[in-house]
Short mmCIF file of C-alpha atoms in Angstrom, two decimals:
data_model
loop_
_atom_site.label_atom_id
_atom_site.label_comp_id
_atom_site.label_asym_id
_atom_site.label_seq_id
_atom_site.Cartn_x
_atom_site.Cartn_y
_atom_site.Cartn_z
CA MET A 1 32.38 97.38 195.90
CA LYS A 2 28.81 96.49 197.02
CA VAL A 3 29.20 93.09 195.79
CA LEU A 4 32.68 92.87 197.85
CA LEU A 5 30.79 94.01 200.98
CA GLN A 6 28.09 91.37 200.51
CA ASN A 7 30.81 88.52 199.93
CA ILE A 8 32.59 89.91 203.38
CA SER A 9 29.38 89.88 205.18
CA SER A 10 28.32 86.28 203.98
CA ILE A 11 31.69 85.09 204.87
CA LEU A 12 31.48 86.77 208.36
CA LEU A 13 28.02 85.38 208.95
CA VAL A 14 29.30 81.82 207.90
CA MET A 15 32.26 82.09 210.33
CA ALA A 16 29.83 83.11 213.20
CA LEU A 17 27.48 80.38 212.44
CA LEU A 18 30.20 77.85 212.39
CA TRP A 19 31.62 79.31 215.82
CA GLY A 20 28.14 79.31 217.38
CA ALA A 21 27.69 75.52 215.98
CA GLY A 22 31.47 74.68 217.43
CA SER A 23 30.52 76.10 220.87
CA LEU A 24 27.69 73.57 221.17
CA HIS A 25 29.79 70.58 220.28
CA GLY A 26 31.14 70.10 223.82
CA PRO A 27 27.74 70.09 225.67
CA LEU A 28 26.14 67.86 223.01
CA LEU A 29 28.97 65.38 223.43
CA ASP A 30 28.48 65.78 227.25
CA SER A 31 24.83 64.98 226.91
CA ARG A 32 25.29 62.08 224.82
CA ARG A 33 27.70 60.67 227.42
CA GLU A 34 25.04 61.44 230.25
CA TYR A 35 22.34 59.65 228.50
CA GLN A 36 24.68 56.71 227.06
CA LEU A 37 24.25 57.56 223.53
CA ASP A 38 27.78 57.68 222.35
CA HIS A 39 29.04 54.75 220.35
CA THR A 40 32.33 55.82 220.56
CA GLU A 41 32.97 55.30 224.51
CA PRO A 42 35.30 52.55 225.20
CA LEU A 43 33.80 49.32 226.38
CA GLU A 44 34.64 48.51 229.84
CA ASN A 45 35.44 44.99 231.14
CA ALA A 46 34.61 43.63 227.53
CA PRO A 47 35.58 40.27 226.54
CA PRO A 48 38.93 40.05 224.45
CA LEU A 49 36.92 39.48 221.40
CA VAL A 50 34.91 42.55 221.76
CA VAL A 51 38.17 44.41 222.44
CA PHE A 52 39.83 43.10 219.58
CA SER A 53 37.33 43.75 217.01
CA THR A 54 36.28 47.26 218.16
CA VAL A 55 39.81 48.54 218.57
CA ALA A 56 42.40 46.39 216.52
CA LEU A 57 40.24 45.25 213.58
CA GLY A 58 38.21 48.73 213.13
CA GLY A 59 36.33 48.84 209.98
CA PHE A 60 37.38 45.22 208.88
CA SER A 61 34.96 44.01 211.78
CA GLY A 62 32.21 44.66 209.65
CA ILE A 63 33.50 42.61 206.69
CA ILE A 64 34.12 39.67 209.12
CA ALA A 65 30.79 39.94 210.65
CA ASP A 66 29.06 39.94 206.95
CA ILE A 67 30.74 36.75 206.16
CA LEU A 68 29.92 35.02 209.52
CA TRP A 69 26.32 36.19 208.59
CA MET A 70 26.16 34.47 205.44
CA ARG A 71 27.48 31.28 207.50
CA ALA A 72 24.81 31.44 210.16
CA ALA A 73 22.30 31.57 207.39
CA GLN A 74 23.82 28.39 205.70
CA LEU A 75 24.01 26.80 209.32
CA GLN A 76 20.33 27.38 209.81
CA ARG A 77 19.37 25.93 206.62
CA GLU A 78 21.23 22.80 207.39
CA GLY A 79 19.78 22.67 211.02
CA GLN A 80 23.11 22.89 212.75
CA TYR A 81 21.81 24.90 215.71
CA PHE A 82 24.47 24.59 218.20
CA GLU A 83 27.24 25.95 215.94
CA LEU A 84 24.84 28.69 214.94
CA MET A 85 24.55 29.52 218.42
CA GLN A 86 28.15 30.09 218.97
CA LEU A 87 28.43 32.14 215.57
CA SER A 88 25.48 34.32 216.86
CA ASP A 89 27.78 34.98 219.85
CA TRP A 90 30.69 35.99 217.49
CA ILE A 91 28.65 38.15 215.30
CA THR A 92 27.14 40.23 218.14
CA LYS A 93 30.42 40.79 219.81
CA LEU A 94 32.12 41.78 216.55
CA GLN A 95 29.59 44.53 216.15
CA PRO A 96 28.60 45.08 219.96
CA ARG A 97 27.11 48.51 219.35
CA PHE A 98 24.69 47.22 216.33
CA ALA A 99 21.43 46.85 218.22
CA ASP A 100 19.64 45.21 215.34
CA GLY A 101 22.09 42.27 215.36
CA TRP A 102 21.20 41.56 218.99
CA VAL A 103 17.59 41.58 218.39
CA TYR A 104 17.89 39.27 215.27
CA HIS A 105 19.82 36.77 216.85
CA ALA A 106 17.97 36.75 220.01
CA TRP A 107 14.82 36.52 218.16
CA ASN A 108 16.25 33.64 215.90
CA LEU A 109 17.10 31.52 219.11
CA ALA A 110 13.90 32.33 221.09
CA TYR A 111 11.48 31.91 218.42
CA ASN A 112 12.66 30.24 215.15
CA ILE A 113 15.21 27.73 216.40
CA SER A 114 13.04 26.81 219.71
CA VAL A 115 10.00 25.51 217.80
CA GLN A 116 12.14 22.96 215.75
CA PHE A 117 12.40 21.04 218.82
CA LEU A 118 9.40 18.99 220.47
CA SER A 119 10.53 18.60 223.87
CA PRO A 120 9.51 21.65 226.14
CA GLU A 121 13.06 21.30 228.00
CA ASP A 122 14.73 21.77 224.80
CA ARG A 123 12.68 24.40 223.66
CA TRP A 124 13.22 26.28 226.91
CA ARG A 125 16.89 25.95 226.42
CA TRP A 126 16.80 28.12 223.31
CA VAL A 127 14.34 30.53 224.76
CA ARG A 128 16.35 31.11 227.51
CA GLN A 129 19.48 31.41 225.23
CA GLY A 130 17.92 34.27 223.54
CA ILE A 131 16.80 36.01 226.43
CA GLU A 132 20.50 35.78 227.79
CA LEU A 133 21.99 37.05 224.56
CA MET A 134 19.75 40.20 224.57
CA ARG A 135 19.78 40.84 228.24
CA ASP A 136 23.44 40.01 229.18
CA GLY A 137 25.15 41.12 225.85
CA GLY A 138 22.91 43.36 224.01
CA LEU A 139 21.89 45.66 227.15
CA ARG A 140 25.42 45.51 228.59
CA TYR A 141 26.76 47.31 225.41
CA ASN A 142 23.72 49.39 224.66
CA PRO A 143 22.27 50.01 228.09
CA ALA A 144 20.22 53.14 226.61
CA ASN A 145 18.69 51.66 223.63
CA PRO A 146 15.08 51.55 223.80
CA MET A 147 14.61 48.65 221.03
CA LEU A 148 16.22 46.35 223.22
CA HIS A 149 14.37 47.05 226.23
CA ARG A 150 11.16 46.64 224.31
CA GLU A 151 12.10 43.54 222.68
CA LEU A 152 13.36 41.86 225.96
CA GLY A 153 10.09 42.97 227.50
CA TRP A 154 8.17 41.52 224.36
CA PHE A 155 9.92 37.94 225.00
CA PHE A 156 8.80 37.93 228.73
CA GLN A 157 5.29 38.96 227.82
CA HIS A 158 4.69 37.02 224.59
CA LYS A 159 6.91 33.99 224.74
CA ILE A 160 6.72 33.24 228.40
CA ALA A 161 3.50 34.90 229.61
CA GLY A 162 1.51 34.32 226.47
CA THR A 163 0.04 30.97 225.28
CA THR A 164 0.85 30.73 221.71
CA ASP A 165 3.53 28.31 222.39
CA GLN A 166 2.78 24.84 223.14
CA ALA A 167 5.43 24.73 225.77
CA HIS A 168 4.17 28.08 227.42
CA MET A 169 3.56 26.30 230.75
CA HIS A 170 6.99 24.80 230.91
CA TYR A 171 8.39 28.37 230.19
CA LYS A 172 6.43 29.84 233.17
CA HIS A 173 7.41 27.15 235.69
CA ALA A 174 11.05 27.02 234.41
CA TRP A 175 11.27 30.66 234.85
CA ALA A 176 9.39 30.60 238.45
CA MET A 177 12.13 28.05 239.52
CA GLU A 178 14.83 30.39 238.43
CA MET A 179 13.42 33.23 240.69
CA ASP A 180 12.99 31.11 243.43
CA ARG A 181 16.72 30.30 243.42
CA LEU A 182 17.41 33.79 243.09
CA LEU A 183 15.29 34.74 245.91
CA GLY A 184 16.00 32.34 248.25
CA GLY A 185 12.47 30.91 248.49
CA PRO A 186 9.15 30.12 246.79
CA ARG A 187 7.71 33.52 247.96
CA PRO A 188 9.44 36.92 248.80
CA ASP A 189 8.76 38.61 252.03
CA TYR A 190 6.73 41.27 250.43
CA ASP A 191 5.73 43.31 253.71
CA THR A 192 9.54 43.78 254.55
CA LEU A 193 10.38 44.45 250.77
CA GLU A 194 7.68 47.23 250.92
CA GLN A 195 9.27 48.68 254.43
CA THR A 196 12.66 48.74 252.66
CA PRO A 197 13.90 52.10 251.16
CA SER A 198 14.13 52.05 247.65
CA ARG A 199 16.35 55.29 247.32
CA ARG A 200 20.27 54.49 247.79
CA ALA A 201 20.66 57.69 249.72
CA LYS A 202 18.05 56.61 252.44
CA ILE A 203 19.72 53.14 252.52
CA MET A 204 23.04 54.51 253.27
CA ASP A 205 21.87 56.54 256.16
CA MET A 206 20.71 53.32 257.90
CA PRO A 207 22.74 51.96 260.90
CA GLY A 208 25.77 49.89 259.94
CA MET A 209 25.35 50.39 256.11
CA ARG A 210 28.41 52.44 255.57
CA GLU A 211 30.52 50.11 257.58
CA LEU A 212 28.99 47.20 255.39
CA THR A 213 29.62 48.74 252.11
CA ASP A 214 33.25 49.49 252.99
CA LYS A 215 33.78 46.03 253.97
CA LEU A 216 32.07 44.80 250.76
CA ARG A 217 34.38 47.09 248.69
CA ARG A 218 37.37 45.85 250.62
CA GLU A 219 36.40 42.38 249.68
CA ARG A 220 36.20 43.52 245.96
CA PHE A 221 32.41 43.41 245.97
CA GLU A 222 30.61 46.40 244.45
CA PRO A 223 27.64 46.99 247.13
CA PHE A 224 25.07 48.23 244.51
CA SER A 225 25.81 46.03 241.54
CA HIS A 226 22.98 44.11 239.79
CA GLU A 227 25.21 41.40 238.71
CA TRP A 228 25.90 39.75 242.16
CA PRO A 229 24.61 36.23 241.35
CA GLU A 230 26.90 36.25 238.16
CA ASN A 231 30.00 36.96 240.47
CA PRO A 232 31.87 33.52 241.16
CA ARG A 233 32.25 34.39 244.65
CA TRP A 234 28.52 35.13 245.08
CA PRO A 235 28.21 32.43 247.94
CA GLU A 236 30.76 34.23 250.04
CA MET A 237 29.43 37.54 249.31
CA LEU A 238 25.99 36.27 250.45
CA ALA A 239 27.13 34.97 253.79
CA ILE A 240 28.67 38.43 254.50
CA LEU A 241 25.21 40.12 253.59
CA GLU A 242 23.16 37.69 255.68
CA SER A 243 25.52 38.12 258.79
CA ASP A 244 23.85 41.20 259.91
CA GLU A 245 20.74 43.32 259.69
CA ALA A 246 22.46 45.90 257.45
CA GLY A 247 23.40 43.19 254.92
CA LYS A 248 19.85 41.80 254.91
CA THR A 249 18.49 45.32 254.26
CA LEU A 250 20.81 45.94 251.58
CA LEU A 251 19.77 42.48 250.10
CA ASN A 252 16.01 43.43 250.24
CA HIS A 253 16.87 46.98 248.78
CA MET A 254 18.58 45.30 245.80
#
């Protein structure tokens, strides 16, 4: 009888613990979604290859990626770098949540392949490809992954700002030229930028801002998107922003 009571007590205790653990499941999932740690979330606006690999292929995408990894190693040994670049893009899109894959291929482009070329222009092309792969690809699908942020920062600190690469001065100049084109001139107006509110709530309270953001949304422009320059209609959007003071303030805020 005593043993039976002990068994029943143990079963009740296990059931209570399981119920307690289950009650925490919902809040944990909410926290994972809030901090963008959930790898099962659907990929929004993903290219067809990513959607196909993550939805249709399922577990088979890993097998295909392994085959492409072996092919990529062979291409690198043979010096077929342009085909390798396309293969790297396929591999990372077959496994978009695999952060190590993004780091490896971006590092390979920016470090291992770039130094195979003597021309600073050619080297910069590969360094830039590595940066774009990690920034526009890896961080798009893994925005909260600290490793990707750290590695991207290392590219800028070591590869561009550093002096170990013989072509480092060309990298610095090329990046400065890109920033000039992005910011619309050789030197931003730092005084105006400093006076522009950095908080979105304060920006929205400024005169004409709500009317401007409504107008942008009617034109299918997201007012607070960091992907403005990538939009094919960016010149059209820029014309709207520069047409009044609220638009110029929004540009400075972004």
